[in-house]
Short mmCIF file of C-alpha atoms in Angstrom, two decimals:
data_model
loop_
_atom_site.label_atom_id
_atom_site.label_comp_id
_atom_site.label_asym_id
_atom_site.label_seq_id
_atom_site.Cartn_x
_atom_site.Cartn_y
_atom_site.Cartn_z
CA MET A 736 3.52 -9.11 -8.33
CA HIS A 737 0.95 -5.86 -7.61
CA VAL A 738 3.35 -3.02 -7.72
CA PRO A 739 1.99 0.53 -8.47
CA VAL A 740 5.44 0.99 -10.68
CA GLN A 741 7.64 -2.22 -12.10
CA ALA A 742 10.77 -2.14 -14.47
CA ILE A 743 10.32 -3.95 -17.98
CA ASP A 744 12.90 -4.28 -20.19
CA ARG A 745 12.10 -3.25 -23.95
CA GLU A 746 14.12 -2.76 -27.25
CA ILE A 747 13.57 1.07 -28.78
CA TRP A 748 13.51 2.14 -31.88
CA ARG A 749 14.33 5.65 -32.58
CA ASP A 750 15.48 7.81 -35.55
CA GLY A 751 16.85 4.75 -37.43
CA VAL A 752 18.72 3.53 -34.03
CA THR A 753 17.86 0.29 -32.23
CA SER A 754 18.67 0.05 -28.61
CA GLU A 755 17.95 -1.52 -25.23
CA GLY A 756 16.63 -0.55 -21.87
CA ALA A 757 14.05 -0.71 -19.25
CA ARG A 758 11.51 1.46 -18.76
CA LEU A 759 9.20 2.24 -15.53
CA ILE A 760 5.49 1.83 -16.38
CA PRO A 761 2.40 1.53 -14.04
CA GLY A 762 0.93 -1.66 -12.76
CA GLU A 763 -2.36 -3.00 -13.37
CA THR A 764 -4.30 -5.64 -11.50
CA PRO A 765 -7.63 -6.81 -10.90
CA LEU A 766 -9.18 -5.19 -7.58
CA ALA A 767 -12.53 -6.74 -6.36
CA LEU A 768 -14.33 -5.23 -3.78
CA THR A 769 -16.51 -7.53 -1.69
CA TYR A 770 -19.13 -6.83 1.19
CA ASN A 771 -19.93 -9.45 3.59
CA GLY A 772 -18.28 -12.24 1.46
CA GLY A 773 -19.90 -11.49 -1.55
CA THR A 774 -17.87 -9.86 -4.48
CA TYR A 775 -19.91 -6.59 -5.95
CA ALA A 776 -17.35 -5.31 -8.39
CA VAL A 777 -14.07 -6.01 -9.87
CA MET A 778 -11.75 -3.10 -11.28
CA MET A 779 -8.68 -2.78 -12.97
CA GLY A 780 -6.41 -0.27 -11.22
CA THR A 781 -3.46 0.47 -9.60
CA PRO A 782 -2.44 -1.26 -6.69
CA GLN A 783 -1.58 2.08 -4.33
CA ASN A 784 -3.79 3.66 -1.87
CA LEU A 785 -6.55 0.38 -1.55
CA GLU A 786 -7.96 1.79 1.50
CA ASP A 787 -8.66 5.09 0.20
CA PHE A 788 -10.06 3.21 -2.98
CA ALA A 789 -12.08 1.14 -1.12
CA VAL A 790 -13.83 3.42 0.80
CA GLY A 791 -14.13 6.01 -2.01
CA PHE A 792 -16.07 3.39 -4.53
CA SER A 793 -18.07 2.70 -1.95
CA LEU A 794 -19.07 6.07 -0.97
CA ASP A 795 -19.56 7.39 -4.58
CA GLU A 796 -21.57 4.31 -5.89
CA GLY A 797 -23.55 4.39 -3.03
CA VAL A 798 -23.18 1.38 -1.63
CA ILE A 799 -22.28 3.22 1.76
CA LYS A 800 -23.75 6.65 3.22
CA SER A 801 -20.77 6.89 5.59
CA VAL A 802 -17.29 5.74 5.88
CA ASP A 803 -18.39 4.63 9.50
CA ASP A 804 -20.94 2.40 7.53
CA ILE A 805 -17.72 0.06 7.01
CA LYS A 806 -17.43 -1.75 10.12
CA SER A 807 -14.13 -3.67 9.15
CA LEU A 808 -11.88 -3.26 5.96
CA GLU A 809 -8.77 -5.96 5.38
CA VAL A 810 -6.44 -5.43 1.82
CA VAL A 811 -6.07 -9.36 0.91
CA ARG A 812 -3.25 -10.02 -2.04
CA LEU A 813 -3.37 -12.94 -3.95
CA ASP A 814 -1.95 -14.42 -6.84
CA ASP A 815 -3.79 -13.28 -9.84
CA GLY A 816 -5.30 -9.73 -7.74
CA ILE A 817 -6.10 -7.88 -4.61
CA GLU A 818 -9.39 -8.28 -3.10
CA LEU A 819 -10.87 -5.54 -0.90
CA ARG A 820 -12.93 -7.16 2.15
CA MET A 821 -15.05 -4.96 3.68
CA TRP A 822 -17.91 -5.80 6.05
CA LEU A 823 -20.90 -3.70 6.73
CA ALA A 824 -23.74 -3.43 9.17
CA PRO A 825 -26.45 -5.86 8.92
CA ASP A 826 -29.07 -3.15 7.51
CA GLU A 827 -26.41 -1.84 5.01
CA ALA A 828 -25.45 -5.74 4.09
CA ALA A 829 -29.28 -6.49 3.08
CA ARG A 830 -29.23 -3.42 0.89
CA VAL A 831 -26.12 -4.46 -0.64
CA SER A 832 -27.46 -7.80 -1.83
CA GLU A 833 -30.21 -6.82 -3.60
CA ARG A 834 -27.77 -4.88 -5.90
CA ARG A 835 -24.97 -6.84 -6.27
CA ARG A 836 -23.42 -7.37 -9.60
CA HIS A 837 -20.84 -8.98 -10.74
CA ILE A 838 -18.62 -7.11 -13.51
CA ALA A 839 -14.89 -7.34 -14.66
CA GLY A 840 -14.47 -3.54 -15.39
CA PRO A 841 -12.12 -2.29 -17.90
CA THR A 842 -9.36 0.47 -16.51
CA GLY A 843 -11.54 3.26 -15.89
CA CYS A 844 -14.51 2.13 -16.32
CA GLY A 845 -16.96 4.49 -14.26
CA ILE A 846 -20.23 2.62 -14.90
CA CYS A 847 -19.00 -1.14 -15.29
CA GLY A 848 -22.08 -3.30 -14.54
CA ILE A 849 -24.77 -0.83 -14.27
CA ASP A 850 -27.73 -2.71 -15.14
CA SER A 851 -30.64 -0.12 -15.91
CA ILE A 852 -30.28 3.33 -18.30
CA ALA A 853 -31.76 5.28 -15.24
CA GLU A 854 -28.91 4.17 -12.64
CA ALA A 855 -26.45 5.15 -15.14
CA VAL A 856 -27.76 9.08 -15.70
CA ARG A 857 -29.05 8.96 -12.15
CA PRO A 858 -29.18 12.57 -10.49
CA ALA A 859 -25.74 13.87 -8.94
CA ALA A 860 -26.36 14.93 -5.45
CA ILE A 861 -26.77 19.02 -4.92
CA VAL A 862 -23.51 20.57 -3.54
CA PRO A 863 -23.51 23.13 -0.97
CA PRO A 864 -22.94 27.01 -2.40
CA GLY A 865 -19.15 27.06 -1.57
CA GLN A 866 -16.67 29.82 -1.82
CA THR A 867 -15.40 31.90 -4.94
CA PHE A 868 -12.46 31.80 -6.40
CA THR A 869 -10.30 33.90 -8.61
CA PRO A 870 -8.73 32.82 -11.89
CA GLU A 871 -5.17 33.06 -10.34
CA LEU A 872 -6.27 30.82 -7.48
CA ILE A 873 -8.02 28.30 -10.16
CA MET A 874 -4.39 28.49 -12.29
CA THR A 875 -2.54 28.04 -8.96
CA ALA A 876 -4.02 25.12 -8.14
CA MET A 877 -3.92 23.50 -11.62
CA GLN A 878 -0.35 24.01 -11.64
CA ALA A 879 0.49 22.08 -8.05
CA ILE A 880 -0.63 19.02 -9.32
CA ALA A 881 2.41 17.75 -11.62
CA PRO A 882 5.24 18.27 -8.79
CA LEU A 883 2.87 15.18 -6.76
CA GLN A 884 2.35 12.99 -9.51
CA SER A 885 4.76 10.52 -8.13
CA ILE A 886 3.91 7.44 -10.08
CA ASN A 887 3.09 9.80 -13.34
CA ILE A 888 6.57 11.32 -13.35
CA GLN A 889 8.04 8.16 -13.43
CA THR A 890 5.87 6.99 -15.85
CA ARG A 891 3.96 9.77 -17.89
CA ALA A 892 1.05 7.06 -17.61
CA VAL A 893 -1.31 7.39 -15.12
CA HIS A 894 -4.19 10.22 -13.99
CA ALA A 895 -4.46 12.07 -11.08
CA ALA A 896 -7.44 13.66 -8.91
CA ALA A 897 -6.55 15.92 -6.25
CA PHE A 898 -8.67 18.23 -3.84
CA TRP A 899 -7.30 21.66 -3.16
CA THR A 900 -8.12 24.33 -0.89
CA PRO A 901 -6.68 28.12 -0.55
CA SER A 902 -5.37 28.15 2.86
CA ASN A 903 -3.79 24.73 2.75
CA GLY A 904 -3.06 24.05 -1.19
CA ILE A 905 -2.56 20.34 -2.29
CA VAL A 906 -4.99 18.92 0.79
CA ALA A 907 -4.54 15.07 -1.21
CA LEU A 908 -3.67 13.54 -4.14
CA ARG A 909 -4.17 10.13 -5.42
CA GLU A 910 -3.23 8.69 -9.02
CA ASP A 911 -4.29 5.98 -10.89
CA VAL A 912 -4.13 4.38 -14.60
CA GLY A 913 -8.18 4.88 -14.54
CA ARG A 914 -9.44 7.87 -14.10
CA HIS A 915 -12.43 6.94 -11.95
CA ASN A 916 -10.39 4.73 -9.76
CA ALA A 917 -8.35 7.99 -9.13
CA LEU A 918 -11.30 10.18 -8.23
CA ASP A 919 -12.45 7.24 -5.75
CA LYS A 920 -9.64 7.04 -4.17
CA LEU A 921 -9.23 10.69 -3.42
CA ALA A 922 -12.60 10.71 -1.92
CA GLY A 923 -12.14 7.85 0.26
CA SER A 924 -9.00 9.99 1.43
CA LEU A 925 -11.35 12.37 2.00
CA ALA A 926 -13.98 10.91 3.96
CA ARG A 927 -11.20 8.81 6.19
CA SER A 928 -9.54 12.08 6.88
CA ARG A 929 -12.95 13.80 7.76
CA THR A 930 -11.84 16.42 5.46
CA GLU A 931 -14.78 19.22 4.69
CA ALA A 932 -15.18 19.56 0.99
CA SER A 933 -17.02 22.47 0.53
CA GLY A 934 -14.34 25.00 0.76
CA GLY A 935 -12.21 23.78 -2.33
CA MET A 936 -11.86 22.78 -5.48
CA VAL A 937 -11.50 19.05 -6.98
CA LEU A 938 -8.50 18.66 -9.92
CA LEU A 939 -8.75 16.40 -12.64
CA THR A 940 -6.23 15.48 -15.33
CA SER A 941 -8.48 13.61 -17.39
CA ARG A 942 -11.37 14.70 -19.58
CA VAL A 943 -15.10 15.17 -17.56
CA SER A 944 -17.34 12.33 -18.14
CA VAL A 945 -20.63 12.33 -16.05
CA GLU A 946 -19.47 9.89 -13.89
CA MET A 947 -16.79 12.37 -12.75
CA VAL A 948 -19.46 14.84 -11.90
CA GLN A 949 -21.34 12.41 -10.24
CA LYS A 950 -18.64 11.35 -8.25
CA THR A 951 -17.25 15.04 -7.42
CA ALA A 952 -21.13 15.51 -5.74
CA ALA A 953 -21.13 12.58 -3.47
CA ILE A 954 -17.55 14.47 -2.51
CA GLY A 955 -19.41 17.06 -1.52
CA ALA A 956 -17.10 19.92 -3.94
CA PRO A 957 -18.61 22.48 -5.74
CA VAL A 958 -16.05 23.18 -8.24
CA MET A 959 -14.13 20.79 -10.41
CA VAL A 960 -11.58 21.91 -12.74
CA ALA A 961 -9.86 19.35 -15.51
CA VAL A 962 -7.31 19.81 -18.26
CA SER A 963 -9.44 18.28 -20.85
CA ALA A 964 -12.89 18.90 -22.04
CA PRO A 965 -16.39 17.91 -20.81
CA THR A 966 -18.82 15.56 -22.20
CA ALA A 967 -22.11 17.57 -23.09
CA LEU A 968 -24.15 15.00 -20.50
CA ALA A 969 -21.24 16.12 -18.17
CA VAL A 970 -22.11 19.86 -18.35
CA ARG A 971 -26.02 19.23 -17.89
CA THR A 972 -25.52 16.95 -14.65
CA ALA A 973 -23.12 19.53 -13.28
CA GLU A 974 -25.62 22.34 -13.86
CA ALA A 975 -28.22 20.41 -12.47
CA ALA A 976 -26.31 19.81 -9.20
CA GLY A 977 -24.97 23.48 -8.99
CA ILE A 978 -21.23 22.52 -9.54
CA THR A 979 -18.65 24.97 -11.27
CA LEU A 980 -17.48 22.86 -14.17
CA ILE A 981 -14.11 24.01 -15.06
CA ALA A 982 -12.38 22.58 -17.84
CA ILE A 983 -9.33 22.74 -20.74
CA ALA A 984 -7.40 24.20 -17.95
CA ARG A 985 -4.22 25.08 -19.50
CA SER A 986 -1.32 27.21 -18.45
CA ASP A 987 -2.73 30.18 -20.66
CA GLY A 988 -6.39 29.94 -18.79
CA PHE A 989 -9.24 27.81 -18.74
CA GLU A 990 -13.18 27.56 -19.88
CA VAL A 991 -16.11 27.69 -17.40
CA PHE A 992 -19.25 25.88 -18.37
CA THR A 993 -21.57 25.97 -15.50
CA HIS A 994 -22.27 28.62 -12.84
CA GLN A 995 -19.67 30.58 -13.42
CA GLY A 996 -20.75 32.96 -10.41
CA ARG A 997 -17.81 31.19 -8.08
CA ILE A 998 -15.83 32.45 -10.16
CA ALA A 999 -14.57 35.85 -8.47
CA ALA A 1000 -13.67 38.08 -11.27
CA HIS A 1001 -17.18 37.03 -12.87
CA ARG A 1002 -18.60 37.96 -9.88
CA ALA A 1003 -17.33 41.86 -10.13
CA GLN A 1004 -17.98 42.16 -13.78
CA GLU A 1005 -21.80 41.11 -12.85
CA ILE A 1006 -21.58 43.78 -9.80
CA VAL A 1007 -20.45 46.41 -12.25
CA ASP A 1008 -22.97 45.44 -14.92
CA VAL A 1009 -25.64 46.02 -12.75
CA VAL A 1010 -24.47 49.47 -11.17
CA ALA A 1011 -23.68 50.68 -14.99
#
């Protein structure tokens, strides 16, 4: 049964007392991404916003260069999983066939099936300059995520990726049991709506690994904010891509690891120091 959330009966042991009842938990199912009839990847994920996932994965993995490269997309629900069937133009299809891989990725695996170290640590795209954000805006953006996480409110077991702008607040938010999948879904949503990402921030409820930076760079967002810590490689990749990487964002503040100049208060202090 391919549903985002389902109720499961369980036995509960708390404080020496035993009881029974149902609990809502997130769905997880194999998601096969196919191009022109050939399987490229199989990921485990939450069966929701699957068109967004198909488009976002294709863009973030470099399978396509534009959402327009996908000529048709069909979501086919099978007994043992879901196929995301995409058809590309002949030139794109030929390129994909050269690098096709057959993988079974564990939940949230971002680089399953990569067959070379160079491909795993490929340079991220260089992001545009974007704009500056005050610390207050960054905190406001992060606080806006939780109320919109409909699956997590029910299950407390999924990640979210969101895009926020000062003028519109949360523009899009996507959830998944896999943090990479959630970001792919967000990328697909933004691409399908033709949303320009240079004026906003990508928000994450997870830690920041190098793949998350690479995907954010592919989206074109100059700022990413996460609740957990980054890896050392993620920091180096963000620095090279021109991304302002903000992490360990809590109710009392956050930590800025790269390109601090996009934080308005920091830039104001630099001006004061120069004048002094």
